[in-house]
Amino acid sequence: MDTQQIIDLIANAPKQTPVKAFVHEAPGASIDYGSARVFGPGDKVVFGDWSELGPILAANADAIEDVVVECDRRNSGVPLLDVRDVDARIEPGALIRDPVSIGHNAVIMMGAVINVGAQIGEGSMIDMGAVLGGRAIVGARCHIGANSVLAGVIEPASATPVVIEDDVLVGAGCVILEGVRVGAGSVVAAGAVVVEDVPAGSVVAGCPARVIKQADERTRSKTGLVEALRNL
Protein backbone atom coordinates (compact mmCIF):
# COMPACT_ATOMS: atom_id res chain seq x y z
CA MET A 1 0.00 0.00 0.00
CA ASP A 2 1.19 3.51 -0.73
CA THR A 3 0.77 6.35 1.73
CA GLN A 4 -2.35 7.79 0.13
CA GLN A 5 -4.08 4.40 0.20
CA ILE A 6 -3.36 4.09 3.93
CA ILE A 7 -4.58 7.64 4.57
CA ASP A 8 -7.79 6.90 2.65
CA LEU A 9 -8.25 3.64 4.56
CA ILE A 10 -7.96 5.34 7.95
CA ALA A 11 -9.99 8.40 6.95
CA ASN A 12 -12.89 6.48 5.39
CA ALA A 13 -13.08 3.46 7.70
CA PRO A 14 -16.04 3.43 10.08
CA LYS A 15 -14.74 4.40 13.51
CA GLN A 16 -15.55 1.68 16.02
CA THR A 17 -15.45 1.18 19.77
CA PRO A 18 -15.95 -2.59 20.16
CA VAL A 19 -16.78 -3.78 23.67
CA LYS A 20 -17.42 -7.02 25.53
CA ALA A 21 -20.06 -6.81 28.25
CA PHE A 22 -20.73 -9.37 30.98
CA VAL A 23 -24.36 -8.85 31.95
CA HIS A 24 -26.12 -10.33 35.00
CA GLU A 25 -29.78 -9.75 34.21
CA ALA A 26 -32.47 -9.46 36.87
CA PRO A 27 -34.76 -12.51 37.19
CA GLY A 28 -37.35 -12.52 34.43
CA ALA A 29 -35.65 -9.77 32.45
CA SER A 30 -35.79 -9.80 28.67
CA ILE A 31 -33.38 -7.40 27.02
CA ASP A 32 -33.09 -6.78 23.30
CA TYR A 33 -29.38 -6.20 22.61
CA GLY A 34 -29.93 -5.03 19.04
CA SER A 35 -27.32 -6.20 16.54
CA ALA A 36 -24.86 -7.27 19.24
CA ARG A 37 -23.83 -10.91 19.48
CA VAL A 38 -25.14 -12.52 22.68
CA PHE A 39 -23.91 -15.73 24.32
CA GLY A 40 -25.34 -17.63 27.28
CA PRO A 41 -28.82 -18.70 28.40
CA GLY A 42 -28.38 -17.11 31.84
CA ASP A 43 -25.75 -14.47 32.47
CA LYS A 44 -24.89 -12.99 29.10
CA VAL A 45 -21.65 -12.24 27.32
CA VAL A 46 -22.42 -9.54 24.76
CA PHE A 47 -20.17 -8.34 21.92
CA GLY A 48 -21.10 -5.11 20.15
CA ASP A 49 -20.16 -1.52 19.43
CA TRP A 50 -20.44 0.92 22.32
CA SER A 51 -22.37 3.41 20.19
CA GLU A 52 -25.26 0.92 20.12
CA LEU A 53 -24.70 -1.18 23.22
CA GLY A 54 -24.09 1.69 25.64
CA PRO A 55 -27.57 3.22 25.21
CA ILE A 56 -29.16 -0.25 25.42
CA LEU A 57 -27.48 -0.96 28.76
CA ALA A 58 -28.46 2.47 30.06
CA ALA A 59 -32.08 2.08 28.96
CA ASN A 60 -32.33 -1.32 30.65
CA ALA A 61 -30.52 -0.41 33.87
CA ASP A 62 -33.47 -1.55 36.00
CA ALA A 63 -33.36 -5.01 34.37
CA ILE A 64 -29.62 -5.45 35.00
CA GLU A 65 -28.29 -6.44 38.41
CA ASP A 66 -24.64 -6.15 37.47
CA VAL A 67 -22.56 -5.45 34.37
CA VAL A 68 -18.85 -5.28 33.55
CA VAL A 69 -17.74 -3.78 30.25
CA GLU A 70 -14.32 -4.40 28.68
CA CYS A 71 -13.05 -1.87 26.14
CA ASP A 72 -9.54 -1.59 24.67
CA ARG A 73 -9.97 1.11 21.99
CA ARG A 74 -12.05 4.17 21.15
CA ASN A 75 -13.15 5.33 17.69
CA SER A 76 -10.59 3.04 16.07
CA GLY A 77 -10.37 3.25 12.30
CA VAL A 78 -8.02 0.31 11.68
CA PRO A 79 -8.66 -3.17 13.10
CA LEU A 80 -6.03 -5.49 14.47
CA LEU A 81 -4.83 -8.26 12.19
CA ASP A 82 -6.62 -11.61 12.49
CA VAL A 83 -3.54 -13.76 13.09
CA ARG A 84 -5.21 -17.18 13.19
CA ASP A 85 -4.07 -18.18 9.70
CA VAL A 86 -0.75 -16.29 9.52
CA ASP A 87 2.11 -18.69 8.73
CA ALA A 88 4.39 -17.26 11.42
CA ARG A 89 5.02 -17.35 15.18
CA ILE A 90 3.27 -14.48 16.93
CA GLU A 91 3.67 -14.23 20.70
CA PRO A 92 1.19 -12.74 23.20
CA GLY A 93 1.03 -8.98 23.49
CA ALA A 94 2.10 -8.15 19.95
CA LEU A 95 -0.05 -5.42 18.40
CA ILE A 96 -0.40 -5.84 14.64
CA ARG A 97 -2.69 -3.61 12.60
CA ASP A 98 -4.38 -4.72 9.40
CA PRO A 99 -3.30 -4.79 6.63
CA VAL A 100 0.32 -5.91 6.99
CA SER A 101 2.35 -8.63 5.27
CA ILE A 102 4.12 -11.28 7.38
CA GLY A 103 6.27 -13.90 5.67
CA HIS A 104 6.59 -17.63 6.30
CA ASN A 105 8.33 -18.55 9.58
CA ALA A 106 8.65 -14.94 10.72
CA VAL A 107 8.63 -14.37 14.48
CA ILE A 108 6.85 -11.48 16.22
CA MET A 109 7.79 -11.29 19.90
CA MET A 110 5.91 -9.95 22.93
CA GLY A 111 5.13 -6.24 22.89
CA ALA A 112 6.13 -5.63 19.28
CA VAL A 113 4.05 -3.04 17.46
CA ILE A 114 3.51 -3.44 13.71
CA ASN A 115 1.70 -0.54 12.08
CA VAL A 116 -0.50 -0.57 9.01
CA GLY A 117 1.17 -1.25 5.66
CA ALA A 118 4.35 -2.78 7.12
CA GLN A 119 6.00 -5.76 5.44
CA ILE A 120 8.02 -8.48 7.17
CA GLY A 121 9.96 -11.01 5.13
CA GLU A 122 10.31 -14.75 5.49
CA GLY A 123 12.20 -15.92 8.58
CA SER A 124 12.64 -12.45 10.09
CA MET A 125 12.30 -11.81 13.82
CA ILE A 126 10.79 -8.66 15.29
CA ASP A 127 11.99 -8.73 18.88
CA MET A 128 10.32 -7.61 22.11
CA GLY A 129 9.03 -4.05 22.13
CA ALA A 130 10.24 -3.23 18.63
CA VAL A 131 8.14 -0.79 16.62
CA LEU A 132 7.65 -0.99 12.87
CA GLY A 133 6.03 2.23 11.76
CA GLY A 134 3.58 2.53 8.89
CA ARG A 135 4.88 1.04 5.60
CA ALA A 136 8.21 -0.06 7.12
CA ILE A 137 9.74 -2.85 5.03
CA VAL A 138 11.84 -5.66 6.53
CA GLY A 139 13.37 -8.21 4.19
CA ALA A 140 13.98 -11.92 4.71
CA ARG A 141 16.08 -13.45 7.51
CA CYS A 142 16.46 -10.20 9.43
CA HIS A 143 16.49 -9.55 13.17
CA ILE A 144 15.06 -6.27 14.45
CA GLY A 145 16.33 -5.94 18.02
CA ALA A 146 14.31 -5.30 21.15
CA ASN A 147 12.92 -1.77 21.53
CA SER A 148 14.20 -0.66 18.13
CA VAL A 149 12.13 1.73 16.03
CA LEU A 150 11.74 1.79 12.27
CA ALA A 151 10.13 5.17 11.65
CA GLY A 152 6.71 5.23 10.03
CA VAL A 153 5.79 7.30 7.00
CA ILE A 154 2.03 7.72 7.01
CA GLU A 155 2.54 11.39 7.86
CA PRO A 156 3.87 13.35 6.03
CA ALA A 157 2.43 11.58 3.00
CA SER A 158 5.45 12.37 0.81
CA ALA A 159 7.94 10.49 3.01
CA THR A 160 9.76 7.37 1.81
CA PRO A 161 9.52 4.25 3.99
CA VAL A 162 12.35 2.61 5.89
CA VAL A 163 13.68 -0.38 3.94
CA ILE A 164 15.69 -3.12 5.64
CA GLU A 165 17.08 -5.45 2.99
CA ASP A 166 17.67 -9.20 3.47
CA ASP A 167 19.96 -10.68 6.13
CA VAL A 168 20.28 -7.54 8.25
CA LEU A 169 20.73 -7.52 12.02
CA VAL A 170 19.50 -4.42 13.84
CA GLY A 171 20.68 -4.35 17.46
CA ALA A 172 18.58 -3.45 20.47
CA GLY A 173 17.41 0.10 20.95
CA CYS A 174 18.18 1.41 17.46
CA VAL A 175 16.28 4.16 15.67
CA ILE A 176 16.17 4.12 11.87
CA LEU A 177 14.67 7.26 10.39
CA GLU A 178 12.22 7.50 7.50
CA GLY A 179 13.64 7.11 4.03
CA VAL A 180 16.70 5.14 5.16
CA ARG A 181 17.66 1.95 3.32
CA VAL A 182 19.87 -0.55 5.14
CA GLY A 183 21.71 -2.72 2.61
CA ALA A 184 21.68 -6.50 2.60
CA GLY A 185 23.93 -8.30 5.06
CA SER A 186 24.55 -5.24 7.22
CA VAL A 187 24.74 -4.98 11.00
CA VAL A 188 23.43 -1.98 12.94
CA ALA A 189 25.02 -1.84 16.39
CA ALA A 190 22.82 -1.53 19.48
CA GLY A 191 21.65 1.99 20.22
CA ALA A 192 22.58 3.40 16.83
CA VAL A 193 20.56 6.22 15.27
CA VAL A 194 20.60 5.72 11.51
CA VAL A 195 19.91 8.87 9.51
CA GLU A 196 21.31 7.91 6.09
CA ASP A 197 21.52 4.84 3.87
CA VAL A 198 23.77 1.97 4.96
CA PRO A 199 25.80 0.26 2.21
CA ALA A 200 25.34 -3.49 1.85
CA GLY A 201 27.63 -5.59 4.02
CA SER A 202 28.51 -2.75 6.40
CA VAL A 203 28.67 -2.52 10.18
CA VAL A 204 27.41 0.83 11.49
CA ALA A 205 27.37 2.28 15.00
CA GLY A 206 26.88 5.54 16.83
CA CYS A 207 24.61 8.59 16.84
CA PRO A 208 24.43 9.41 14.04
CA ALA A 209 25.47 5.99 12.78
CA ARG A 210 28.64 5.72 10.72
CA VAL A 211 30.29 2.79 8.96
CA ILE A 212 32.96 1.33 11.25
CA LYS A 213 33.94 -1.70 9.18
CA GLN A 214 32.74 -4.24 6.68
CA ALA A 215 30.93 -7.35 7.87
CA ASP A 216 33.23 -10.38 7.76
CA GLU A 217 33.11 -14.02 8.86
CA ARG A 218 33.87 -13.03 12.45
CA THR A 219 30.96 -10.58 12.39
CA ARG A 220 28.64 -13.17 10.92
CA SER A 221 29.65 -15.77 13.50
CA LYS A 222 28.54 -13.35 16.24
CA THR A 223 25.33 -12.21 14.57
CA GLY A 224 24.07 -15.37 12.88
CA LEU A 225 20.41 -16.23 13.25
CA VAL A 226 19.18 -19.36 15.00
CA GLU A 227 16.96 -21.26 12.59
CA ALA A 228 15.45 -23.36 15.38
CA LEU A 229 13.74 -20.24 16.74
CA ARG A 230 11.89 -19.84 13.46
CA ASN A 231 10.53 -23.37 13.08
CA LEU A 232 6.77 -23.62 13.45
Coordinates of C-alpha atoms in Angstrom, one line a residue:
M1 CA 0.0 0.0 0.0
D2 CA 1.2 3.5 -0.7
T3 CA 0.8 6.4 1.7
Q4 CA -2.3 7.8 0.1
Q5 CA -4.1 4.4 0.2
I6 CA -3.4 4.1 3.9
I7 CA -4.6 7.6 4.6
D8 CA -7.8 6.9 2.7
L9 CA -8.2 3.6 4.6
I10 CA -8.0 5.3 7.9
A11 CA -10.0 8.4 6.9
N12 CA -12.9 6.5 5.4
A13 CA -13.1 3.5 7.7
P14 CA -16.0 3.4 10.1
K15 CA -14.7 4.4 13.5
Q16 CA -15.6 1.7 16.0
T17 CA -15.5 1.2 19.8
P18 CA -15.9 -2.6 20.2
V19 CA -16.8 -3.8 23.7
K20 CA -17.4 -7.0 25.5
A21 CA -20.1 -6.8 28.3
F22 CA -20.7 -9.4 31.0
V23 CA -24.4 -8.9 31.9
H24 CA -26.1 -10.3 35.0
E25 CA -29.8 -9.8 34.2
A26 CA -32.5 -9.5 36.9
P27 CA -34.8 -12.5 37.2
G28 CA -37.4 -12.5 34.4
A29 CA -35.6 -9.8 32.5
S30 CA -35.8 -9.8 28.7
I31 CA -33.4 -7.4 27.0
D32 CA -33.1 -6.8 23.3
Y33 CA -29.4 -6.2 22.6
G34 CA -29.9 -5.0 19.0
S35 CA -27.3 -6.2 16.5
A36 CA -24.9 -7.3 19.2
R37 CA -23.8 -10.9 19.5
V38 CA -25.1 -12.5 22.7
F39 CA -23.9 -15.7 24.3
G40 CA -25.3 -17.6 27.3
P41 CA -28.8 -18.7 28.4
G42 CA -28.4 -17.1 31.8
D43 CA -25.7 -14.5 32.5
K44 CA -24.9 -13.0 29.1
V45 CA -21.6 -12.2 27.3
V46 CA -22.4 -9.5 24.8
F47 CA -20.2 -8.3 21.9
G48 CA -21.1 -5.1 20.2
D49 CA -20.2 -1.5 19.4
W50 CA -20.4 0.9 22.3
S51 CA -22.4 3.4 20.2
E52 CA -25.3 0.9 20.1
L53 CA -24.7 -1.2 23.2
G54 CA -24.1 1.7 25.6
P55 CA -27.6 3.2 25.2
I56 CA -29.2 -0.3 25.4
L57 CA -27.5 -1.0 28.8
A58 CA -28.5 2.5 30.1
A59 CA -32.1 2.1 29.0
N60 CA -32.3 -1.3 30.7
A61 CA -30.5 -0.4 33.9
D62 CA -33.5 -1.6 36.0
A63 CA -33.4 -5.0 34.4
I64 CA -29.6 -5.5 35.0
E65 CA -28.3 -6.4 38.4
D66 CA -24.6 -6.2 37.5
V67 CA -22.6 -5.5 34.4
V68 CA -18.8 -5.3 33.6
V69 CA -17.7 -3.8 30.2
E70 CA -14.3 -4.4 28.7
C71 CA -13.0 -1.9 26.1
D72 CA -9.5 -1.6 24.7
R73 CA -10.0 1.1 22.0
R74 CA -12.0 4.2 21.2
N75 CA -13.1 5.3 17.7
S76 CA -10.6 3.0 16.1
G77 CA -10.4 3.2 12.3
V78 CA -8.0 0.3 11.7
P79 CA -8.7 -3.2 13.1
L80 CA -6.0 -5.5 14.5
L81 CA -4.8 -8.3 12.2
D82 CA -6.6 -11.6 12.5
V83 CA -3.5 -13.8 13.1
R84 CA -5.2 -17.2 13.2
D85 CA -4.1 -18.2 9.7
V86 CA -0.7 -16.3 9.5
D87 CA 2.1 -18.7 8.7
A88 CA 4.4 -17.3 11.4
R89 CA 5.0 -17.4 15.2
I90 CA 3.3 -14.5 16.9
E91 CA 3.7 -14.2 20.7
P92 CA 1.2 -12.7 23.2
G93 CA 1.0 -9.0 23.5
A94 CA 2.1 -8.2 20.0
L95 CA 0.0 -5.4 18.4
I96 CA -0.4 -5.8 14.6
R97 CA -2.7 -3.6 12.6
D98 CA -4.4 -4.7 9.4
P99 CA -3.3 -4.8 6.6
V100 CA 0.3 -5.9 7.0
S101 CA 2.3 -8.6 5.3
I102 CA 4.1 -11.3 7.4
G103 CA 6.3 -13.9 5.7
H104 CA 6.6 -17.6 6.3
N105 CA 8.3 -18.5 9.6
A106 CA 8.7 -14.9 10.7
V107 CA 8.6 -14.4 14.5
I108 CA 6.9 -11.5 16.2
M109 CA 7.8 -11.3 19.9
M110 CA 5.9 -9.9 22.9
G111 CA 5.1 -6.2 22.9
A112 CA 6.1 -5.6 19.3
V113 CA 4.0 -3.0 17.5
I114 CA 3.5 -3.4 13.7
N115 CA 1.7 -0.5 12.1
V116 CA -0.5 -0.6 9.0
G117 CA 1.2 -1.2 5.7
A118 CA 4.3 -2.8 7.1
Q119 CA 6.0 -5.8 5.4
I120 CA 8.0 -8.5 7.2
G121 CA 10.0 -11.0 5.1
E122 CA 10.3 -14.7 5.5
G123 CA 12.2 -15.9 8.6
S124 CA 12.6 -12.4 10.1
M125 CA 12.3 -11.8 13.8
I126 CA 10.8 -8.7 15.3
D127 CA 12.0 -8.7 18.9
M128 CA 10.3 -7.6 22.1
G129 CA 9.0 -4.1 22.1
A130 CA 10.2 -3.2 18.6
V131 CA 8.1 -0.8 16.6
L132 CA 7.6 -1.0 12.9
G133 CA 6.0 2.2 11.8
G134 CA 3.6 2.5 8.9
R135 CA 4.9 1.0 5.6
A136 CA 8.2 -0.1 7.1
I137 CA 9.7 -2.8 5.0
V138 CA 11.8 -5.7 6.5
G139 CA 13.4 -8.2 4.2
A140 CA 14.0 -11.9 4.7
R141 CA 16.1 -13.4 7.5
C142 CA 16.5 -10.2 9.4
H143 CA 16.5 -9.6 13.2
I144 CA 15.1 -6.3 14.4
G145 CA 16.3 -5.9 18.0
A146 CA 14.3 -5.3 21.1
N147 CA 12.9 -1.8 21.5
S148 CA 14.2 -0.7 18.1
V149 CA 12.1 1.7 16.0
L150 CA 11.7 1.8 12.3
A151 CA 10.1 5.2 11.6
G152 CA 6.7 5.2 10.0
V153 CA 5.8 7.3 7.0
I154 CA 2.0 7.7 7.0
E155 CA 2.5 11.4 7.9
P156 CA 3.9 13.3 6.0
A157 CA 2.4 11.6 3.0
S158 CA 5.5 12.4 0.8
A159 CA 7.9 10.5 3.0
T160 CA 9.8 7.4 1.8
P161 CA 9.5 4.2 4.0
V162 CA 12.3 2.6 5.9
V163 CA 13.7 -0.4 3.9
I164 CA 15.7 -3.1 5.6
E165 CA 17.1 -5.5 3.0
D166 CA 17.7 -9.2 3.5
D167 CA 20.0 -10.7 6.1
V168 CA 20.3 -7.5 8.3
L169 CA 20.7 -7.5 12.0
V170 CA 19.5 -4.4 13.8
G171 CA 20.7 -4.3 17.5
A172 CA 18.6 -3.5 20.5
G173 CA 17.4 0.1 21.0
C174 CA 18.2 1.4 17.5
V175 CA 16.3 4.2 15.7
I176 CA 16.2 4.1 11.9
L177 CA 14.7 7.3 10.4
E178 CA 12.2 7.5 7.5
G179 CA 13.6 7.1 4.0
V180 CA 16.7 5.1 5.2
R181 CA 17.7 2.0 3.3
V182 CA 19.9 -0.6 5.1
G183 CA 21.7 -2.7 2.6
A184 CA 21.7 -6.5 2.6
G185 CA 23.9 -8.3 5.1
S186 CA 24.6 -5.2 7.2
V187 CA 24.7 -5.0 11.0
V188 CA 23.4 -2.0 12.9
A189 CA 25.0 -1.8 16.4
A190 CA 22.8 -1.5 19.5
G191 CA 21.7 2.0 20.2
A192 CA 22.6 3.4 16.8
V193 CA 20.6 6.2 15.3
V194 CA 20.6 5.7 11.5
V195 CA 19.9 8.9 9.5
E196 CA 21.3 7.9 6.1
D197 CA 21.5 4.8 3.9
V198 CA 23.8 2.0 5.0
P199 CA 25.8 0.3 2.2
A200 CA 25.3 -3.5 1.8
G201 CA 27.6 -5.6 4.0
S202 CA 28.5 -2.8 6.4
V203 CA 28.7 -2.5 10.2
V204 CA 27.4 0.8 11.5
A205 CA 27.4 2.3 15.0
G206 CA 26.9 5.5 16.8
C207 CA 24.6 8.6 16.8
P208 CA 24.4 9.4 14.0
A209 CA 25.5 6.0 12.8
R210 CA 28.6 5.7 10.7
V211 CA 30.3 2.8 9.0
I212 CA 33.0 1.3 11.3
K213 CA 33.9 -1.7 9.2
Q214 CA 32.7 -4.2 6.7
A215 CA 30.9 -7.3 7.9
D216 CA 33.2 -10.4 7.8
E217 CA 33.1 -14.0 8.9
R218 CA 33.9 -13.0 12.4
T219 CA 31.0 -10.6 12.4
R220 CA 28.6 -13.2 10.9
S221 CA 29.7 -15.8 13.5
K222 CA 28.5 -13.4 16.2
T223 CA 25.3 -12.2 14.6
G224 CA 24.1 -15.4 12.9
L225 CA 20.4 -16.2 13.3
V226 CA 19.2 -19.4 15.0
E227 CA 17.0 -21.3 12.6
A228 CA 15.5 -23.4 15.4
L229 CA 13.7 -20.2 16.7
R230 CA 11.9 -19.8 13.5
N231 CA 10.5 -23.4 13.1
L232 CA 6.8 -23.6 13.4

